[in-house]
Coordinates of C-alpha atoms in Angstrom, one line a residue:
X1 CA -1.9 -10.9 14.6
X2 CA -0.4 -12.2 10.8
X3 CA -1.4 -8.8 9.0
X4 CA -0.7 -9.1 4.5
X5 CA 0.7 -5.9 2.4
X6 CA 0.3 -6.1 -1.1
X7 CA 1.8 -3.1 -2.8
X8 CA 5.0 -1.8 -0.7
X9 CA 4.7 1.6 -2.3
X10 CA 4.5 5.1 -0.1
X11 CA 1.7 3.4 1.7
X12 CA 1.6 0.7 2.0
X13 CA 5.4 0.7 3.3
X14 CA 4.9 3.4 4.9
X15 CA 1.8 0.5 7.1
X16 CA 4.6 -2.0 7.5
X17 CA 7.1 0.2 9.4
X18 CA 4.2 1.6 12.0
X19 CA 3.5 -1.3 12.5
X20 CA 6.8 -2.7 12.9
X21 CA 7.7 0.7 15.5
X22 CA 4.6 0.7 17.0
X23 CA 4.4 0.7 20.6
X24 CA 0.5 -0.7 20.7
X25 CA 1.3 -3.6 18.6
X26 CA 3.0 -6.3 19.6
X27 CA 3.8 -9.9 18.5
X28 CA 3.1 -9.1 14.1
X29 CA 4.0 -10.1 11.7
X30 CA 4.0 -8.7 8.0
X31 CA 4.1 -10.2 4.8
X32 CA 4.5 -8.2 2.0
X33 CA 3.5 -9.1 -1.6
X34 CA 5.2 -6.4 -4.6
X35 CA 5.6 -6.9 -8.2
X36 CA 8.2 -7.3 -7.6
X37 CA 11.1 -9.9 -5.6
X38 CA 13.2 -7.2 -5.4
X39 CA 11.1 -5.5 -4.0
X40 CA 10.5 -8.1 -1.0
X41 CA 14.3 -7.3 -0.2
X42 CA 14.5 -3.4 -0.7
X43 CA 11.3 -3.7 2.0
X44 CA 12.7 -6.4 4.5
X45 CA 16.0 -3.7 4.9
X46 CA 13.8 -0.7 5.1
X47 CA 12.4 -3.1 8.1
X48 CA 8.9 -2.7 6.6
X49 CA 8.1 -5.8 6.5
X50 CA 9.4 -9.2 7.8
X51 CA 8.5 -11.8 5.4
X52 CA 7.7 -11.5 1.5
X53 CA 5.4 -13.1 -1.8
X54 CA 5.3 -11.5 -5.0
X55 CA 1.9 -14.1 -5.2
X56 CA -1.4 -13.0 -3.8
X57 CA -2.7 -15.8 -2.9
X58 CA -0.4 -17.0 -1.1
X59 CA 0.6 -14.2 0.9
X60 CA -3.2 -13.9 2.3
X61 CA -3.5 -17.3 3.8
X62 CA -3.2 -17.5 7.0
X63 CA -3.4 -13.7 7.0
X64 CA -6.5 -12.3 9.8
X65 CA -6.0 -8.7 8.2
X66 CA -5.2 -7.6 4.1
X67 CA -4.1 -4.4 3.0
X68 CA -4.8 -3.7 0.0
X69 CA -3.1 0.0 -0.6
X70 CA -2.3 -1.2 -5.1
X71 CA -3.4 1.4 -7.4
X72 CA -7.2 2.4 -7.0
X73 CA -8.3 -0.2 -10.6
X74 CA -6.4 -2.5 -9.6
X75 CA -7.7 -3.0 -5.4
X76 CA -11.0 -5.1 -6.6
X77 CA -9.4 -6.9 -9.1
X78 CA -7.1 -8.0 -6.7
X79 CA -9.9 -8.1 -4.0
X80 CA -11.4 -10.3 -6.4
X81 CA -8.0 -12.9 -6.3
X82 CA -7.8 -13.7 -2.4
X83 CA -10.9 -13.2 -1.7
X84 CA -11.3 -17.3 -2.2
X85 CA -8.3 -17.5 -0.1
X86 CA -9.3 -15.7 2.9
X87 CA -9.5 -17.0 6.0
X88 CA -12.8 -16.8 8.5
X89 CA -12.3 -13.8 10.8
X90 CA -10.2 -12.1 8.2
X91 CA -10.7 -8.8 7.9
X92 CA -10.0 -6.9 4.1
X93 CA -9.4 -2.7 3.4
X94 CA -8.3 -0.9 1.4
X95 CA -5.9 2.3 1.3
X96 CA -8.7 3.7 -2.3
X97 CA -8.4 8.3 -2.5
X98 CA -12.2 6.7 -3.7
X99 CA -15.2 4.3 -1.6
X100 CA -19.0 3.5 -3.4
X101 CA -17.9 1.5 -6.3
X102 CA -14.8 -0.3 -4.2
X103 CA -16.8 -0.7 -1.0
X104 CA -20.5 -2.1 -3.2
X105 CA -18.0 -4.9 -5.4
X106 CA -15.6 -6.2 -2.7
X107 CA -18.3 -6.8 0.2
X108 CA -20.5 -8.5 -2.2
X109 CA -16.6 -10.1 -3.3
X110 CA -16.0 -11.2 0.5
X111 CA -16.5 -14.8 1.6
X112 CA -18.4 -16.1 4.3
X113 CA -16.8 -15.2 7.8
X114 CA -14.8 -12.8 5.7
X115 CA -14.8 -8.5 6.8
X116 CA -14.9 -5.8 3.9
X117 CA -13.9 -2.6 5.5
X118 CA -13.2 0.3 3.2
X119 CA -10.6 2.8 4.3
X120 CA -8.9 6.0 3.5
X121 CA -5.4 7.9 4.9
X122 CA -5.0 11.2 4.7
X123 CA -1.6 10.9 4.0
X124 CA 0.9 11.4 1.2
X125 CA 4.1 13.1 -1.1
X126 CA 4.2 13.5 -4.3
X127 CA 5.4 10.4 -4.8
X128 CA 4.6 7.3 -4.1
X129 CA 8.3 5.5 -4.0
X130 CA 8.6 3.0 -1.5
X131 CA 12.2 4.9 -0.6
X132 CA 9.4 7.9 0.6
X133 CA 7.6 5.5 3.4
X134 CA 8.1 6.0 6.8
X135 CA 6.8 5.3 10.3
X136 CA 4.8 8.3 11.5
X137 CA 3.4 9.3 7.8
X138 CA 0.3 8.7 9.3
X139 CA 0.6 10.7 12.5
X140 CA -2.5 13.0 13.5
X141 CA -3.7 12.1 9.9
X142 CA -7.9 11.6 9.4
X143 CA -7.9 7.5 8.4
X144 CA -11.2 7.0 6.7
X145 CA -14.1 4.4 7.3
X146 CA -16.8 3.6 5.8
X147 CA -19.9 1.7 7.5
X148 CA -22.4 0.1 5.4
X149 CA -25.1 -2.2 6.8
X150 CA -23.4 -5.0 6.2
X151 CA -20.3 -3.5 7.7
X152 CA -18.5 -6.5 11.1
X153 CA -18.7 -3.6 14.4
X154 CA -15.9 -6.5 15.2
X155 CA -14.2 -5.7 12.3
X156 CA -15.0 -1.6 12.5
X157 CA -13.7 -2.2 15.7
X158 CA -10.3 -3.7 14.6
X159 CA -9.2 -1.7 12.2
X160 CA -9.7 1.3 14.7
X161 CA -7.3 -0.3 17.0
X162 CA -4.9 -0.8 14.1
X163 CA -5.3 2.7 12.7
X164 CA -4.4 3.8 17.0
X165 CA -1.5 1.7 16.0
X166 CA -0.3 3.7 13.1
X167 CA -0.9 6.8 15.0
X168 CA -4.1 7.9 13.0
X169 CA -7.0 9.1 13.6
X170 CA -9.4 7.0 12.5
X171 CA -13.5 8.8 11.3
X172 CA -16.3 6.4 10.2
X173 CA -18.4 7.5 7.3
X174 CA -20.2 5.8 4.5
X175 CA -19.2 5.4 1.6
X176 CA -21.0 8.6 -0.9
X177 CA -20.5 11.2 2.1
X178 CA -16.8 9.8 1.8
X179 CA -16.4 10.2 -2.2
X180 CA -17.5 14.1 -1.5
X181 CA -15.7 14.9 1.2
X182 CA -11.9 13.6 -0.7
X183 CA -14.4 15.1 -4.0
X184 CA -13.9 18.9 -2.4
X185 CA -10.4 18.3 0.0
X186 CA -8.5 15.7 -2.0
X187 CA -9.3 15.4 -5.8
X188 CA -10.5 18.9 -6.6
X189 CA -7.3 20.9 -5.1
X190 CA -4.8 18.3 -8.1
X191 CA -8.3 18.9 -10.4
X192 CA -7.7 22.9 -10.0
X193 CA -4.3 23.4 -9.7
X194 CA -3.7 21.1 -13.0
X195 CA -5.7 23.5 -14.3
X196 CA -4.0 26.5 -13.2
X197 CA -0.2 24.8 -13.9
X198 CA -1.9 24.7 -17.9
X199 CA -3.6 27.7 -17.6
X200 CA -0.2 29.0 -17.0
X201 CA 1.7 27.3 -20.0
X202 CA -0.4 27.5 -22.6
X203 CA 0.4 31.8 -21.9
X204 CA 2.9 33.2 -24.3
X205 CA 5.0 34.9 -21.8
X206 CA 5.1 31.3 -20.1
X207 CA 8.9 31.2 -20.5
X208 CA 9.0 34.6 -18.0
X209 CA 5.7 33.6 -15.6
X210 CA 8.3 30.3 -14.8
X211 CA 11.8 32.7 -14.0
X212 CA 9.9 34.8 -11.6
X213 CA 7.4 32.3 -10.2
X214 CA 8.0 31.7 -6.8
X215 CA 6.6 30.8 -3.1
X216 CA 3.0 31.2 -4.0
X217 CA 3.0 29.8 -7.2
X218 CA 5.2 26.6 -5.5
X219 CA 2.7 26.1 -3.0
X220 CA -0.7 26.2 -4.4
X221 CA 0.1 24.0 -7.5
X222 CA 2.7 21.5 -5.6
X223 CA -0.4 18.4 -5.9
X224 CA 1.0 19.1 -10.1
X225 CA 3.6 17.6 -8.8
X226 CA 2.2 13.8 -8.4
X227 CA 1.8 10.7 -10.6
X228 CA -0.8 11.5 -13.8
X229 CA -1.8 8.2 -12.9
X230 CA -3.3 7.9 -9.6
X231 CA -4.3 11.3 -10.6
X232 CA -7.1 10.1 -13.2
X233 CA -8.2 7.1 -11.3
X234 CA -9.7 9.9 -8.5
X235 CA -11.4 11.6 -11.4
X236 CA -12.3 8.5 -13.2
X237 CA -13.6 6.6 -9.8
X238 CA -14.6 9.5 -8.3
X239 CA -16.3 11.0 -11.4
X240 CA -19.9 12.5 -10.5
X241 CA -18.7 13.7 -6.6
X242 CA -15.5 15.7 -8.2
X243 CA -18.4 16.8 -11.1
X244 CA -20.8 18.6 -8.7
X245 CA -17.4 20.1 -7.0
X246 CA -16.2 20.7 -10.4
X247 CA -19.6 23.4 -10.9
X248 CA -19.1 24.6 -7.2
X249 CA -16.0 26.2 -8.1
X250 CA -17.4 27.3 -12.0
X251 CA -19.3 29.1 -9.3
X252 CA -16.9 30.4 -7.1
X253 CA -15.0 31.8 -9.6
X254 CA -17.5 33.1 -11.9
X255 CA -18.5 35.2 -8.8
X256 CA -15.7 36.8 -8.3
X257 CA -14.5 37.7 -11.5
X258 CA -17.3 39.0 -11.8
X259 CA -16.5 41.5 -9.3
X260 CA -13.3 41.7 -10.1
X261 CA -14.5 43.4 -13.5
X262 CA -17.2 46.0 -11.9
X263 CA -14.2 46.5 -9.7
X264 CA -15.8 46.8 -6.5
X265 CA -12.8 46.2 -3.9
X266 CA -15.0 45.9 -0.8
X267 CA -16.9 42.9 -2.6
X268 CA -13.6 41.8 -3.8
X269 CA -11.8 41.8 0.0
X270 CA -15.5 40.2 0.9
X271 CA -15.1 37.9 -0.3
X272 CA -11.0 36.8 0.4
X273 CA -11.3 37.5 3.3
X274 CA -14.9 35.0 3.5
X275 CA -11.9 32.5 1.6
X276 CA -8.8 33.8 4.4
X277 CA -11.8 32.3 7.9
X278 CA -12.3 29.3 6.5
X279 CA -9.1 28.6 6.1
X280 CA -7.4 29.7 9.3
X281 CA -9.8 27.8 10.5
X282 CA -8.7 24.9 9.3
X283 CA -4.3 25.7 9.8
X284 CA -4.1 28.3 12.8
X285 CA -0.7 29.7 13.1

């Protein structure tokens, strides 16, 4: 099986490392396709790929499976570029954190006999560099795979198998549902963290706040340390769902604000207890 990985940052590098070290993935040939030639040497040394090229067209020829691991805004253009060179039976997937726009355009770009299945591994770090890649990044993590009326069931099942090799748990959903889900559990945490940090940074006593900030502020705002460009792509490509969740968050915050103004300790406790129960169910101790 020949697998091409376009983009060798954290996610692309981790896919390569995970596949190369997976007991279930035998007889794989992994081709890395980064922007810079020096990245090829680095990825080979790390053991993430067998060979590489900076030429997208050359890299995907004869590939059975292509992972597009570029920034979100480049996914569709890259797929359009490689589509004419895909062999019959080839499967293309991506790792973008928004899906509706990407899936609708990528499916149309596929030549006859090639298949696209949108993908999104629910894993990552604050850094997107290849040096941060690790073979077990996806272990135990959900990996969304989109299913539409145009999705090949055979291609979907093959991707589920590959996700299993990486230790991930494949989760089927339609693109619009995916985008609403990630708006709540991935994109909104960034929006809230960034807004909180900027609120503190705008206060007159920000220097004292910075000196006294401990684990609570650190943990709540961790995702604000990610690459801003990734955040821009998230918000631009998932605008409708993010705005819907921002509205929900504003209503929730306003309700808490009202209770604080009224000084109703019992109602405040109920609100906090409701949040605690839901979160504790998600992340049991």
